[in-house]
Short mmCIF file of C-alpha atoms in Angstrom, two decimals:
data_model
loop_
_atom_site.label_atom_id
_atom_site.label_comp_id
_atom_site.label_asym_id
_atom_site.label_seq_id
_atom_site.Cartn_x
_atom_site.Cartn_y
_atom_site.Cartn_z
CA MET F 1 -0.01 0.01 -0.03
CA MET F 2 1.36 3.35 -1.00
CA MET F 3 2.17 5.73 1.86
CA LEU F 4 1.60 9.46 1.42
CA PRO F 5 4.51 11.75 2.41
CA ALA F 6 4.21 13.46 5.88
CA LYS F 7 3.56 16.87 4.37
CA ALA F 8 0.72 15.49 2.23
CA ARG F 9 -0.85 13.76 5.20
CA LEU F 10 -0.68 16.97 7.19
CA PHE F 11 -2.25 18.94 4.31
CA LEU F 12 -5.11 16.43 4.02
CA LEU F 13 -5.72 16.49 7.78
CA PHE F 14 -5.81 20.40 7.69
CA LEU F 15 -8.13 20.31 4.65
CA CYS F 16 -10.56 17.82 6.50
CA ILE F 17 -10.66 20.06 9.58
CA GLN F 18 -11.45 23.05 7.41
CA ILE F 19 -14.32 21.31 5.58
CA LEU F 20 -15.71 20.12 8.90
CA LEU F 21 -15.59 23.64 10.28
CA LEU F 22 -17.25 25.00 7.24
CA ALA F 23 -19.93 22.42 7.57
CA VAL F 24 -20.58 23.41 11.15
CA LEU F 25 -20.77 27.10 10.26
CA TYR F 26 -23.11 26.37 7.36
CA ARG F 27 -25.45 24.60 9.67
CA ASP F 28 -25.38 27.40 12.27
CA GLY F 29 -26.41 30.01 9.76
CA TYR F 30 -23.20 31.42 8.21
CA ARG F 31 -24.29 30.29 4.84
CA LYS F 32 -23.36 33.52 3.10
CA ARG F 33 -19.73 33.36 4.32
CA VAL F 34 -19.31 29.76 3.51
CA ALA F 35 -20.80 30.37 0.08
CA TYR F 36 -18.23 33.01 -0.45
CA PHE F 37 -15.39 30.66 0.62
CA PHE F 38 -16.55 27.92 -1.82
CA GLY F 39 -17.03 30.40 -4.51
CA ILE F 40 -13.33 31.28 -4.45
CA PHE F 41 -12.39 27.69 -5.37
CA TRP F 42 -15.28 26.54 -7.52
CA LYS F 43 -14.80 26.66 -11.21
CA GLY F 44 -16.61 29.66 -12.58
CA GLY F 45 -16.60 31.28 -9.16
CA THR F 46 -19.98 29.86 -7.93
CA THR F 47 -21.25 26.98 -6.03
CA PRO F 48 -24.19 25.17 -7.49
CA GLY F 49 -27.48 26.13 -5.62
CA ILE F 50 -25.58 28.70 -3.24
CA PRO F 51 -25.45 32.36 -4.37
CA VAL F 52 -22.09 33.95 -3.64
CA VAL F 53 -22.42 36.95 -1.44
CA LEU F 54 -19.39 38.91 -0.24
CA PRO F 55 -19.15 38.74 3.59
CA PHE F 56 -19.62 41.86 5.62
CA ASN F 57 -16.30 43.92 5.88
CA ASN F 58 -16.02 44.99 9.47
CA SER F 59 -13.10 47.31 8.70
CA ARG F 60 -15.37 49.65 6.48
CA PRO F 61 -18.03 51.60 8.41
CA GLY F 62 -21.23 52.00 6.38
CA ASP F 63 -23.94 54.50 6.06
CA VAL F 64 -26.37 54.13 9.05
CA TYR F 65 -29.29 54.67 6.68
CA ALA F 66 -28.27 52.13 4.20
CA ASN F 67 -30.61 49.22 5.21
CA LEU F 68 -33.73 51.28 6.02
CA SER F 69 -35.17 51.01 2.44
CA LEU F 70 -35.39 47.18 3.02
CA ILE F 71 -37.99 47.71 5.74
CA THR F 72 -41.48 47.31 4.27
CA LYS F 73 -44.92 47.02 5.58
CA PRO F 74 -46.43 43.49 5.05
CA LEU F 75 -50.05 42.92 3.82
CA VAL F 76 -51.24 41.62 7.27
CA SER F 77 -52.77 43.31 10.19
CA GLN F 78 -50.65 44.26 13.24
CA HIS F 79 -52.19 41.40 15.28
CA GLU F 80 -50.90 38.93 12.70
CA LEU F 81 -47.28 39.98 12.54
CA PRO F 82 -44.64 37.34 13.54
CA LEU F 83 -42.10 37.95 16.25
CA CYS F 84 -38.93 39.62 15.15
CA PRO F 85 -35.91 37.33 14.85
CA ASP F 86 -33.39 37.26 17.68
CA VAL F 87 -30.82 38.98 15.49
CA SER F 88 -32.16 41.61 13.07
CA PRO F 89 -31.28 41.12 9.39
CA PHE F 90 -30.68 44.86 8.99
CA ILE F 91 -27.70 45.00 11.40
CA GLY F 92 -24.58 45.72 9.49
CA GLY F 93 -21.76 46.42 12.16
CA PRO F 94 -19.62 49.51 12.05
CA VAL F 95 -21.42 52.80 10.94
CA ARG F 96 -19.93 55.92 9.71
CA VAL F 97 -20.56 58.98 11.92
CA PHE F 98 -21.33 61.83 9.63
CA LEU F 99 -22.20 65.28 10.87
CA PRO F 100 -24.11 67.22 7.95
CA HIS F 101 -23.08 70.93 7.86
CA ALA F 102 -26.55 72.40 7.53
CA LEU F 103 -28.66 69.78 9.21
CA SER F 104 -32.24 70.61 10.38
CA MET F 105 -34.78 68.76 12.32
CA LYS F 106 -36.92 68.72 9.09
CA ASP F 107 -34.12 66.91 7.27
CA VAL F 108 -34.05 64.24 10.00
CA GLU F 109 -37.87 63.83 9.88
CA GLN F 110 -37.70 63.28 6.12
CA LYS F 111 -34.95 60.53 6.55
CA ASN F 112 -37.14 58.55 9.07
CA PRO F 113 -40.65 58.50 7.70
CA LEU F 114 -41.69 55.54 9.88
CA VAL F 115 -40.93 57.32 13.16
CA THR F 116 -44.28 58.50 14.60
CA LYS F 117 -45.31 61.52 16.79
CA GLY F 118 -43.38 61.73 20.01
CA GLY F 119 -40.16 59.85 18.64
CA ARG F 120 -41.87 56.40 18.72
CA TYR F 121 -41.12 53.48 16.40
CA LYS F 122 -42.42 49.92 16.07
CA PRO F 123 -40.98 47.56 13.34
CA PRO F 124 -43.62 47.45 10.54
CA ASP F 125 -42.93 43.92 9.53
CA CYS F 126 -42.70 42.14 12.83
CA GLU F 127 -43.48 42.32 16.54
CA SER F 128 -40.44 43.49 18.45
CA LYS F 129 -39.25 41.49 21.44
CA HIS F 130 -37.75 44.52 23.17
CA LYS F 131 -39.31 47.87 24.41
CA THR F 132 -36.55 50.45 24.95
CA ALA F 133 -36.86 54.07 26.17
CA ILE F 134 -33.99 56.43 25.42
CA ILE F 135 -33.66 59.19 28.17
CA ILE F 136 -31.53 62.20 27.16
CA PRO F 137 -30.90 65.10 29.59
CA HIS F 138 -30.73 68.36 27.76
CA ARG F 139 -30.35 72.15 27.93
CA ASN F 140 -29.07 74.42 25.21
CA ARG F 141 -27.57 71.66 23.00
CA GLU F 142 -29.93 71.86 19.99
CA GLN F 143 -27.23 71.20 17.33
CA HIS F 144 -25.94 68.19 19.28
CA LEU F 145 -29.44 66.94 19.64
CA GLN F 146 -30.01 67.09 15.99
CA TYR F 147 -26.80 65.17 15.17
CA LEU F 148 -27.74 62.54 17.75
CA LEU F 149 -31.25 62.10 16.41
CA TYR F 150 -29.93 61.97 12.84
CA HIS F 151 -27.87 58.81 13.81
CA LEU F 152 -29.85 57.26 16.61
CA HIS F 153 -33.23 56.80 14.87
CA PRO F 154 -31.86 54.63 11.91
CA PHE F 155 -29.49 52.95 14.30
CA LEU F 156 -32.39 51.75 16.47
CA GLN F 157 -34.62 50.82 13.55
CA ARG F 158 -31.88 48.60 12.29
CA GLN F 159 -32.10 46.63 15.54
CA GLN F 160 -35.92 46.12 15.17
CA LEU F 161 -36.66 47.69 18.52
CA ASN F 162 -39.95 49.13 19.72
CA TYR F 163 -38.55 52.40 21.13
CA GLY F 164 -39.23 55.94 22.16
CA ILE F 165 -37.00 58.88 22.63
CA TYR F 166 -37.55 61.32 25.58
CA ILE F 167 -35.65 64.66 25.87
CA ILE F 168 -35.65 65.84 29.48
CA HIS F 169 -35.18 69.56 29.50
CA GLN F 170 -34.10 71.45 32.64
CA ALA F 171 -36.03 74.68 32.93
CA GLY F 172 -34.25 78.03 33.97
CA ASN F 173 -30.67 78.92 34.08
CA PHE F 174 -29.67 77.35 37.26
CA THR F 175 -26.69 74.82 37.58
CA PHE F 176 -27.27 71.68 35.53
CA ASN F 177 -28.04 68.45 37.28
CA ARG F 178 -27.68 65.50 34.87
CA ALA F 179 -28.52 62.64 37.32
CA LYS F 180 -31.61 64.36 38.75
CA LEU F 181 -32.93 64.82 35.13
CA LEU F 182 -32.41 61.20 34.50
CA ASN F 183 -34.55 60.40 37.52
CA VAL F 184 -37.26 62.67 36.19
CA GLY F 185 -37.01 60.97 32.70
CA PHE F 186 -37.33 57.48 34.24
CA LYS F 187 -40.41 58.44 36.23
CA GLU F 188 -42.12 60.34 33.34
CA ALA F 189 -41.36 57.65 30.87
CA MET F 190 -42.60 54.87 32.93
CA LYS F 191 -45.92 56.73 33.34
CA GLU F 192 -46.38 56.57 29.59
CA GLU F 193 -45.34 52.99 28.72
CA ASP F 194 -44.30 49.81 30.58
CA TRP F 195 -40.69 49.87 29.15
CA ASP F 196 -38.62 46.85 29.79
CA CYS F 197 -35.35 48.74 29.28
CA LEU F 198 -34.25 52.45 29.70
CA TYR F 199 -31.09 53.88 28.10
CA PHE F 200 -29.66 56.92 29.72
CA HIS F 201 -27.85 58.74 27.02
CA ASP F 202 -25.69 61.83 26.87
CA VAL F 203 -26.61 64.02 23.94
CA ASP F 204 -22.99 64.32 22.65
CA LEU F 205 -22.30 60.68 22.15
CA ILE F 206 -23.01 58.74 18.86
CA PRO F 207 -22.76 55.00 18.61
CA GLU F 208 -20.47 53.68 16.00
CA ASP F 209 -21.63 49.98 15.64
CA ASP F 210 -25.16 48.80 15.44
CA ARG F 211 -24.21 45.35 16.97
CA ASN F 212 -24.19 47.42 20.25
CA LEU F 213 -27.76 46.39 20.94
CA TYR F 214 -29.91 48.85 22.84
CA VAL F 215 -31.43 46.17 25.10
CA CYS F 216 -30.91 45.47 28.70
CA ASP F 217 -28.80 42.74 30.36
CA SER F 218 -29.17 40.80 33.47
CA ASN F 219 -27.07 43.46 35.17
CA PRO F 220 -26.90 47.34 34.70
CA LYS F 221 -25.07 47.81 31.43
CA HIS F 222 -22.45 50.49 30.57
CA ALA F 223 -22.74 50.62 26.86
CA SER F 224 -20.24 53.37 25.98
CA ILE F 225 -17.10 51.42 26.95
CA ALA F 226 -14.88 52.73 24.23
CA MET F 227 -15.18 56.56 23.38
CA ASP F 228 -12.81 58.28 21.05
CA LYS F 229 -12.11 60.98 23.66
CA PHE F 230 -10.45 58.17 25.67
CA GLY F 231 -8.65 56.61 22.74
CA TYR F 232 -11.49 53.92 22.54
CA LYS F 233 -10.41 52.59 25.84
CA LEU F 234 -12.15 52.33 29.31
CA PRO F 235 -10.66 55.15 31.40
CA TYR F 236 -10.86 53.15 34.61
CA LYS F 237 -12.58 49.98 35.63
CA THR F 238 -15.59 51.46 37.50
CA TYR F 239 -16.40 54.11 34.82
CA PHE F 240 -20.19 54.31 34.24
CA GLY F 241 -20.42 57.52 32.26
CA GLY F 242 -21.90 58.47 28.82
CA VAL F 243 -24.54 55.69 27.92
CA SER F 244 -25.92 53.22 30.35
CA ALA F 245 -28.92 50.87 30.50
CA LEU F 246 -31.10 49.46 33.20
CA THR F 247 -34.28 47.59 33.55
CA PRO F 248 -36.83 49.25 35.83
CA GLU F 249 -36.21 46.66 38.44
CA GLN F 250 -32.49 47.29 38.45
CA TYR F 251 -33.16 51.08 38.50
CA MET F 252 -35.36 50.88 41.51
CA LYS F 253 -33.12 48.25 43.36
CA MET F 254 -30.30 50.89 43.37
CA ASN F 255 -32.65 53.67 44.30
CA GLY F 256 -32.10 55.33 40.93
CA PHE F 257 -29.53 58.07 40.45
CA PRO F 258 -28.39 60.68 43.02
CA ASN F 259 -30.20 64.09 43.13
CA ASN F 260 -27.51 66.24 44.72
CA TYR F 261 -24.81 66.43 42.14
CA TRP F 262 -25.04 70.05 40.69
CA GLY F 263 -22.61 70.79 37.83
CA TRP F 264 -20.25 68.56 35.98
CA GLY F 265 -18.72 65.39 37.38
CA GLY F 266 -19.10 62.79 40.16
CA GLU F 267 -22.55 61.41 39.54
CA ASP F 268 -21.24 58.60 37.24
CA ASP F 269 -18.96 57.22 39.92
CA ASP F 270 -21.77 57.53 42.43
CA ILE F 271 -23.92 55.40 40.15
CA ALA F 272 -21.30 52.78 39.86
CA VAL F 273 -21.09 52.67 43.67
CA ARG F 274 -24.90 52.17 43.83
CA VAL F 275 -24.60 49.22 41.31
CA SER F 276 -22.11 47.52 43.58
CA LEU F 277 -23.90 48.19 46.90
CA SER F 278 -27.15 46.91 45.58
CA GLY F 279 -25.57 43.60 44.83
CA MET F 280 -25.31 43.89 41.04
CA LEU F 281 -22.35 43.99 38.65
CA ILE F 282 -21.61 46.20 35.63
CA SER F 283 -22.28 44.58 32.21
CA ARG F 284 -20.38 45.75 29.14
CA PRO F 285 -20.25 44.95 25.35
CA PRO F 286 -16.87 44.16 23.77
CA ALA F 287 -14.67 47.22 23.31
CA HIS F 288 -14.79 46.83 19.46
CA ILE F 289 -18.54 47.04 19.50
CA GLY F 290 -19.30 49.57 22.24
CA ARG F 291 -17.60 52.46 20.38
CA TYR F 292 -18.77 56.04 20.55
CA LYS F 293 -17.75 59.34 18.97
CA MET F 294 -18.10 62.42 21.00
CA ILE F 295 -19.18 65.69 19.51
CA ARG F 296 -16.53 68.10 20.73
CA HIS F 297 -17.58 71.08 22.91
CA ASP F 298 -16.48 73.16 25.74
CA HIS F 299 -18.21 73.06 29.19
CA ASP F 300 -21.56 74.72 29.03
CA ARG F 301 -22.35 77.72 31.16
CA GLY F 302 -24.17 76.49 34.12
CA ASN F 303 -22.47 73.10 34.06
CA GLU F 304 -19.06 74.00 35.40
CA GLU F 305 -17.04 71.42 37.39
CA ASN F 306 -18.80 70.57 40.67
CA PRO F 307 -16.35 71.53 43.53
CA LYS F 308 -18.24 69.31 45.93
CA ARG F 309 -18.28 66.11 43.87
CA PHE F 310 -15.37 64.41 45.73
CA ASN F 311 -16.96 65.11 49.04
CA LEU F 312 -20.33 63.84 47.96
CA LEU F 313 -18.76 60.68 46.41
CA ALA F 314 -16.99 59.93 49.78
CA LYS F 315 -20.39 59.92 51.46
CA SER F 316 -22.27 57.91 48.84
CA ARG F 317 -22.01 54.57 50.68
CA ARG F 318 -24.04 56.14 53.57
CA THR F 319 -26.42 58.24 51.49
CA TRP F 320 -27.51 56.13 48.51
CA ARG F 321 -30.59 54.67 50.18
CA GLN F 322 -31.89 58.13 51.28
CA ASP F 323 -31.02 60.19 48.12
CA GLY F 324 -32.45 58.76 44.87
CA MET F 325 -35.88 58.00 43.48
CA ASN F 326 -37.41 57.94 47.01
CA ALA F 327 -36.32 61.53 47.52
CA LEU F 328 -37.10 62.93 44.01
CA GLU F 329 -38.80 66.32 43.88
CA TYR F 330 -39.48 68.50 40.84
CA HIS F 331 -42.19 70.43 39.28
CA PHE F 332 -43.57 68.96 36.01
CA LEU F 333 -44.04 71.93 33.59
CA SER F 334 -44.91 70.53 30.16
CA LYS F 335 -44.91 67.48 27.77
CA GLU F 336 -44.67 68.11 24.02
CA PHE F 337 -44.89 65.46 21.41
CA TYR F 338 -42.56 66.46 18.49
CA PRO F 339 -42.11 64.43 15.38
CA LEU F 340 -38.72 63.04 16.46
CA TYR F 341 -39.06 62.95 20.28
CA THR F 342 -41.07 63.67 23.34
CA ASN F 343 -40.01 66.74 25.23
CA ILE F 344 -40.42 66.89 28.93
CA THR F 345 -39.64 70.11 30.77
CA ALA F 346 -39.25 70.14 34.54
CA ASP F 347 -38.20 72.61 37.16
CA ILE F 348 -35.81 70.62 39.32
CA GLY F 349 -34.85 73.44 41.59
CA THR F 350 -31.34 74.30 42.70
CA ASN F 351 -28.70 73.12 45.15
CA ARG F 352 -30.76 75.09 47.73
CA GLY F 353 -33.81 72.88 47.06
CA LEU F 354 -37.12 73.20 45.16
CA GLN F 355 -38.91 76.45 45.43
#
């Protein structure tokens, strides 16, 4: 019996392993990528019965609006829609962040015809498995808001989410309080809908990869793990700033966010302490997926660095049960349903209290 040379036997073993791996991938749903591989070697460039489709190139960010034209309304009633798949077919991976020079809210509306009054959206072709509210604290950041909505609406539609966007506007010119506004947003959004996930989102952060799913995890999620301002790295282990997500149960378990951080800084670290003290962990997506681009800006007037933040943070282990959702006070002023978002304006007072 003729014996093959050692190199030939190794080559055949390697080839058999590759074929077995491709068979497993094909069975598990990676048909397009397997077809592409076979198409390279098959005479004529194609495999019988399998169309050759180039695999997605993760190194090339695409247009966030690219796949929206594929979303169509089926000829069945809303009650007859099937459940959306576990993984949306419209997800494409990295997206290019583009800031149009003369962008207007009207432009964003025209680009998102399926978004309804109040910034609400449901997939027209299936019933979403997820209901997510986006809570954005805001004051005097109109251009940033336009850029965020321009990217965020198509980003969320590609994920086939049932979602709503809430802008929480702080009335007056007193010192800004981001965490207290988020508490207001949580309370007002839950009055309107039984959301199963709430995303707390800074207005100047734009997601760069739609595989960063805007759904909640079994623990509080820090979604913006890799920002360009930090070189796409986590600045420190307990960092919880930028974009975070919690279920209503998780939020109430940690008594929401603190109400007493007036000005910039400190509240994110306080929130991370609350996560730990309430017996939960911080969940994060992989760094290559949880990427965000920050719109550059200076500190806003009325949002200067909080000189008391380190003193407050030192006390947070003693105060988190008393200062949070159970101590939230504000005056509700108005709710307006705009085409791209729901605007809630509230008087949250000052560091001297609510008048």
